[in-house]
Amino acid sequence: MVSEALNKNRLRIAIQKSGRLTDDTEALFKNCGIKITESRDHLLAHAENLPIDILRVRDDDIPGLVMDHVVDLGIVGENVLEETTMQRAVDGLATSYRRLMTLNFGDCRLAVAIPQEKEWHGLKDLEGLKIATTYPFLLKRKLTELGIAFKPVLLTGSVEVAPRAGLADAICDLVCTGATLHANGLKEVETIFESKAVLIARDQELYPEKQALLDLIIPRLKGVLAARESKYIMMNAPKDKLKEITAILPGAENPSIIELEGSPDRVAMHVVSREKVFWETMEELKRLGASSILVVPIEKMLD
Ligand code: ATP
Ligand code: ZN
């Protein structure tokens, strides 16, 4: 057991031990300057350079660990967070937490899929059917809103084989690409819930040392998330087209303009764009007379 003294000073963060959120979560920490040395086999890892402990667990356990105040922070998919919250409410367990920020990974959707040969007219078609799912509460919340009754078949894995195996008429499962559904003779017909990974915190005041640490890392996390989409753009441009050029750069702030020695009509322009820059945008810049266009990734950003 970790002593109470350690608990007071060290921020504890629960993350998925191994799964679809793990690589992105670890990359995020790394980019925030949180160095974790221990291997994934260790339940508890310590950051080298900051008083942070990382608890590696199954994603399903993360909301409960935060709600029971065992850890200070957790990173988990909204799908698991919402489902677990509803389950815990029914079980009479604590359900409060604070949502600190939405992260830019773990995107997926909870969707209904039915056998490919079946017709589909809408969620009403599910009335009275057996639906296999790992997310009975999310499914029930949606269908109850619409007054549709169904029979949940609870499966924690291999949900997509349930119809073929004769266990259910339809499924409600997480999808990203839909390839697994197709391979099992199913077609996706309706989205029930859209999910991303989120950072959550326990809803209690933290010890001042921990709060100070959180106040340090939150701007770093925001900076990393903002930087991922942002680009630094450099180009040479005709002076009389600067307005048009700035207008087509997504989310660009005031550009820096630098005179070019020996060319009175053209300037060098440096600008940070807050969004992705596509080839189409670069081609449009070229049409406006820009040349030597460079789009450079930004690693970190602090406003
Ligand atoms: P654990 O062993 O931790 O319980 P798991 O098998 O329940 O792992 P994963 O498949 O690793 O979970 O998915 C973890 C989370 O990643 C999901 O709950 C969801 O929020 C997100 N996710 C992102 N893309 C997908 C996808 N294509 N399929 C399933 N989950 C996805
Ligand atoms: Zn899980």
XYZ file of C-alpha atoms and ligand atoms in Angstrom:
335
model
C 0.000 0.000 0.000
C 1.149 3.523 -0.701
C 1.423 5.505 2.507
C -0.833 8.487 3.167
C 2.184 10.820 3.116
C 2.948 9.733 -0.424
C -0.688 10.164 -1.310
C -0.657 13.779 -0.201
C 2.181 14.800 -2.415
C 2.008 12.580 -5.435
C -0.625 12.920 -8.110
C -2.044 9.529 -9.029
C -3.288 8.958 -12.530
C -5.065 5.798 -13.703
C -4.526 4.828 -17.340
C -5.371 1.790 -19.457
C -2.769 -0.928 -18.959
C -2.809 -2.221 -22.487
C -5.336 -1.477 -25.161
C -6.463 1.072 -27.660
C -5.930 4.074 -25.383
C -2.522 3.117 -24.041
C -0.134 4.311 -26.759
C -1.866 7.656 -27.193
C -2.036 8.216 -23.442
C 1.657 7.493 -22.999
C 2.577 9.676 -25.973
C 0.544 12.507 -24.461
C 2.391 12.216 -21.144
C 5.707 12.104 -22.906
C 4.920 15.252 -24.870
C 3.935 16.957 -21.602
C 7.338 16.197 -20.170
C 6.116 13.432 -17.866
C 8.729 10.694 -18.065
C 7.568 7.224 -17.074
C 10.261 4.607 -16.841
C 8.699 1.400 -15.565
C 7.477 -1.127 -18.069
C 3.837 -1.866 -18.794
C 4.020 -4.966 -16.594
C 4.090 -2.860 -13.459
C 0.775 -1.880 -11.934
C 2.299 1.244 -10.447
C 4.834 3.344 -12.332
C 6.499 6.516 -11.146
C 7.306 9.556 -13.203
C 11.026 10.231 -13.141
C 10.909 13.970 -13.015
C 7.607 14.904 -11.337
C 5.738 13.614 -8.271
C 3.286 11.611 -10.362
C 2.307 7.944 -10.008
C 0.733 6.101 -12.887
C -1.633 3.247 -12.108
C -2.037 0.815 -15.027
C -5.417 -0.896 -14.973
C -8.233 -2.149 -17.204
C -10.141 0.745 -18.710
C -13.375 -0.449 -17.096
C -11.868 0.129 -13.643
C -10.805 3.719 -14.271
C -14.100 5.568 -13.604
C -14.603 3.687 -10.323
C -11.061 4.398 -9.138
C -11.678 8.126 -9.693
C -15.178 8.091 -8.169
C -13.954 6.145 -5.130
C -11.072 8.641 -4.709
C -8.422 5.954 -5.073
C -6.719 8.016 -7.785
C -6.792 11.741 -8.526
C -7.067 11.575 -12.304
C -7.989 9.074 -14.974
C -7.974 8.826 -18.744
C -10.825 6.789 -20.173
C -13.246 6.631 -23.109
C -16.538 8.481 -22.650
C -18.332 5.252 -23.550
C -16.875 3.446 -20.539
C -17.268 6.507 -18.339
C -20.979 6.941 -19.098
C -21.798 3.252 -18.926
C -19.965 2.777 -15.635
C -21.589 5.862 -14.131
C -25.069 4.509 -14.871
C -24.152 1.051 -13.593
C -22.732 2.514 -10.368
C -25.832 4.639 -9.817
C -27.938 1.470 -9.938
C -25.504 -0.260 -7.562
C -25.701 2.647 -5.113
C -22.010 3.581 -5.496
C -20.460 7.043 -5.717
C -20.774 8.558 -9.189
C -19.344 12.054 -8.991
C -16.238 13.230 -10.814
C -14.990 16.311 -12.665
C -14.423 16.275 -16.367
C -11.260 18.235 -17.082
C -10.815 17.937 -20.819
C -11.647 16.032 -23.951
C -8.572 14.475 -25.544
C -7.882 14.025 -29.235
C -7.761 10.252 -29.412
C -9.896 7.185 -28.687
C -12.547 8.224 -31.180
C -15.184 5.597 -31.746
C -18.930 5.228 -31.827
C -21.397 2.896 -30.221
C -23.601 1.719 -33.056
C -26.414 -0.685 -33.791
C -25.709 -3.300 -36.444
C -28.023 -5.895 -37.948
C -27.548 -8.809 -40.372
C -26.760 -7.499 -43.853
C -29.802 -9.103 -45.474
C -32.292 -7.446 -43.074
C -34.161 -4.289 -44.022
C -33.809 -1.205 -41.867
C -36.292 1.637 -41.352
C -35.062 3.090 -38.086
C -34.547 2.298 -34.411
C -38.250 1.381 -34.077
C -37.328 -1.847 -35.908
C -35.573 -2.947 -32.714
C -38.853 -3.197 -30.771
C -38.965 -6.487 -28.886
C -35.684 -7.758 -30.362
C -32.748 -9.353 -28.582
C -29.736 -7.039 -28.785
C -26.281 -8.210 -27.774
C -24.130 -5.509 -26.190
C -21.455 -4.653 -23.663
C -23.180 -1.306 -23.083
C -26.718 -2.087 -21.860
C -27.132 1.228 -20.032
C -26.138 3.451 -22.950
C -28.369 1.431 -25.256
C -31.275 1.482 -22.824
C -30.967 5.229 -22.272
C -31.259 5.862 -26.001
C -34.063 3.389 -26.719
C -36.082 4.349 -23.654
C -36.033 7.986 -24.834
C -37.738 6.730 -27.986
C -40.132 4.423 -26.144
C -38.612 1.264 -27.633
C -38.522 -1.912 -25.536
C -35.831 -4.526 -26.210
C -34.188 -7.552 -24.619
C -30.540 -6.936 -23.750
C -28.123 -9.859 -24.149
C -25.030 -9.028 -22.120
C -21.694 -9.989 -23.662
C -18.339 -8.548 -22.683
C -16.570 -9.742 -25.827
C -17.217 -11.107 -29.341
C -20.484 -9.212 -29.505
C -20.356 -9.227 -33.309
C -20.737 -13.004 -33.569
C -23.954 -13.071 -31.507
C -26.427 -12.827 -34.423
C -24.728 -15.607 -36.423
C -24.583 -17.749 -33.311
C -28.317 -17.256 -32.842
C -27.876 -15.413 -29.543
C -29.344 -12.127 -30.670
C -31.167 -10.376 -33.542
C -28.962 -7.298 -33.542
C -25.938 -5.923 -31.769
C -24.916 -2.606 -30.256
C -21.139 -2.372 -30.231
C -18.179 -0.014 -30.563
C -17.012 0.623 -34.087
C -14.206 2.553 -35.603
C -13.935 1.415 -39.211
C -16.766 -1.087 -39.513
C -14.466 -3.789 -40.969
C -15.204 -6.247 -38.144
C -18.938 -5.829 -38.643
C -18.669 -6.490 -42.344
C -16.583 -9.609 -41.770
C -19.382 -10.935 -39.562
C -22.167 -10.339 -42.070
C -23.477 -7.271 -40.284
C -24.255 -3.720 -41.389
C -24.099 -0.632 -39.223
C -27.446 1.138 -39.168
C -27.511 3.741 -36.398
C -25.137 5.508 -34.010
C -26.205 5.480 -30.370
C -23.293 7.361 -28.798
C -20.093 9.060 -29.989
C -17.040 8.777 -27.808
C -13.564 10.193 -27.300
C -11.012 9.740 -24.551
C -11.393 12.201 -21.656
C -9.363 13.288 -18.662
C -11.372 13.132 -15.449
C -10.571 14.044 -11.860
C -12.053 13.135 -8.523
C -14.526 15.725 -7.381
C -12.825 16.517 -4.071
C -10.487 19.365 -3.353
C -6.919 18.153 -3.841
C -4.073 18.662 -1.406
C -2.372 21.977 -2.302
C 0.762 20.219 -3.605
C -1.312 18.066 -5.911
C -3.426 20.983 -7.050
C -0.255 22.924 -7.860
C 0.984 20.008 -9.933
C -2.345 19.757 -11.732
C -2.207 23.510 -12.451
C 1.174 22.895 -14.019
C 0.250 19.953 -16.209
C -3.169 21.102 -17.457
C -1.714 23.948 -19.572
C 0.900 21.508 -20.859
C -1.783 19.031 -21.891
C -3.762 21.794 -23.579
C -0.587 22.956 -25.288
C 0.148 19.512 -26.662
C -3.415 19.057 -27.903
C -3.439 22.479 -29.570
C -0.014 21.924 -31.137
C -1.019 18.633 -32.748
C -3.414 20.325 -35.121
C -1.480 23.552 -35.507
C 1.146 24.253 -38.131
C 3.758 26.918 -38.631
C 3.550 28.205 -42.179
C 6.244 30.158 -43.996
C 6.078 31.517 -47.521
C 6.999 34.352 -49.756
C 3.972 36.305 -50.907
C 3.012 39.320 -53.005
C 2.375 42.356 -50.767
C -0.970 43.130 -52.411
C -2.387 39.640 -51.651
C -1.645 39.454 -47.909
C -5.298 39.893 -46.893
C -6.554 37.140 -49.202
C -3.763 34.815 -48.108
C -4.458 35.292 -44.393
C -8.158 34.761 -45.028
C -7.736 31.254 -46.439
C -5.403 30.006 -43.684
C -7.611 28.210 -41.157
C -7.471 29.702 -37.677
C -4.448 31.842 -38.478
C -3.555 34.738 -36.213
C -1.737 37.948 -37.210
C 1.113 36.949 -39.495
C 4.672 38.222 -39.131
C 5.731 40.054 -42.254
C 9.398 40.330 -43.138
C 10.745 42.521 -45.941
C 12.643 40.645 -48.636
C 15.928 42.163 -49.663
C 15.860 43.199 -53.326
C 12.171 42.448 -54.026
C 9.979 45.413 -53.148
C 6.685 43.721 -54.117
C 7.118 40.540 -52.108
C 7.488 39.755 -48.413
C 8.199 36.690 -46.297
C 5.195 35.725 -44.217
C 5.229 33.539 -41.098
C 1.977 32.451 -39.527
C 0.635 29.887 -37.056
C -2.442 28.083 -38.318
C -4.639 26.552 -35.610
C -5.950 23.828 -37.854
C -4.621 21.217 -40.226
C -3.324 22.546 -43.516
C -4.431 20.556 -46.533
C -2.842 20.346 -49.980
C -5.832 22.256 -51.355
C -5.005 25.208 -49.135
C -1.379 25.196 -50.265
C -2.426 25.082 -53.905
C -4.781 28.004 -53.323
C -1.898 29.938 -51.717
C 0.169 29.265 -54.778
C -2.593 30.523 -57.048
C -2.608 33.747 -55.030
C 1.059 34.183 -55.884
C 2.768 32.668 -52.835
C 6.002 30.746 -53.343
C 8.429 28.648 -51.260
C 5.535 27.513 -49.054
C 6.663 25.518 -46.012
C 4.290 23.857 -43.540
C 6.111 22.860 -40.375
C 4.730 20.848 -37.445
C 4.648 22.480 -34.016
C 5.729 20.386 -31.073
C 4.547 22.482 -28.132
C 2.519 25.631 -27.694
C 2.019 27.955 -24.735
C -0.270 30.948 -25.164
P -9.331 -3.570 -21.173
O -8.491 -4.787 -21.193
O -8.591 -2.382 -20.643
O -10.677 -3.739 -20.540
P -10.843 -3.311 -23.655
O -10.702 -4.500 -24.519
O -12.090 -3.105 -22.871
O -9.559 -3.207 -22.719
P -9.998 -1.587 -25.866
O -10.459 -2.373 -27.029
O -8.537 -1.459 -25.633
O -10.732 -1.980 -24.501
O -10.626 -0.130 -26.041
C -10.483 0.839 -25.043
C -11.274 2.060 -25.435
O -10.736 2.607 -26.633
C -12.725 1.849 -25.773
O -13.544 1.784 -24.620
C -13.037 3.079 -26.593
O -13.273 4.193 -25.744
C -11.761 3.312 -27.340
N -11.765 2.869 -28.763
C -11.273 3.588 -29.767
N -11.388 2.999 -30.948
C -11.979 1.861 -30.738
C -12.386 0.777 -31.591
N -12.175 0.799 -32.896
N -12.958 -0.259 -31.026
C -13.115 -0.305 -29.706
N -12.775 0.693 -28.863
C -12.214 1.768 -29.354
Zn -12.387 -2.777 -21.016
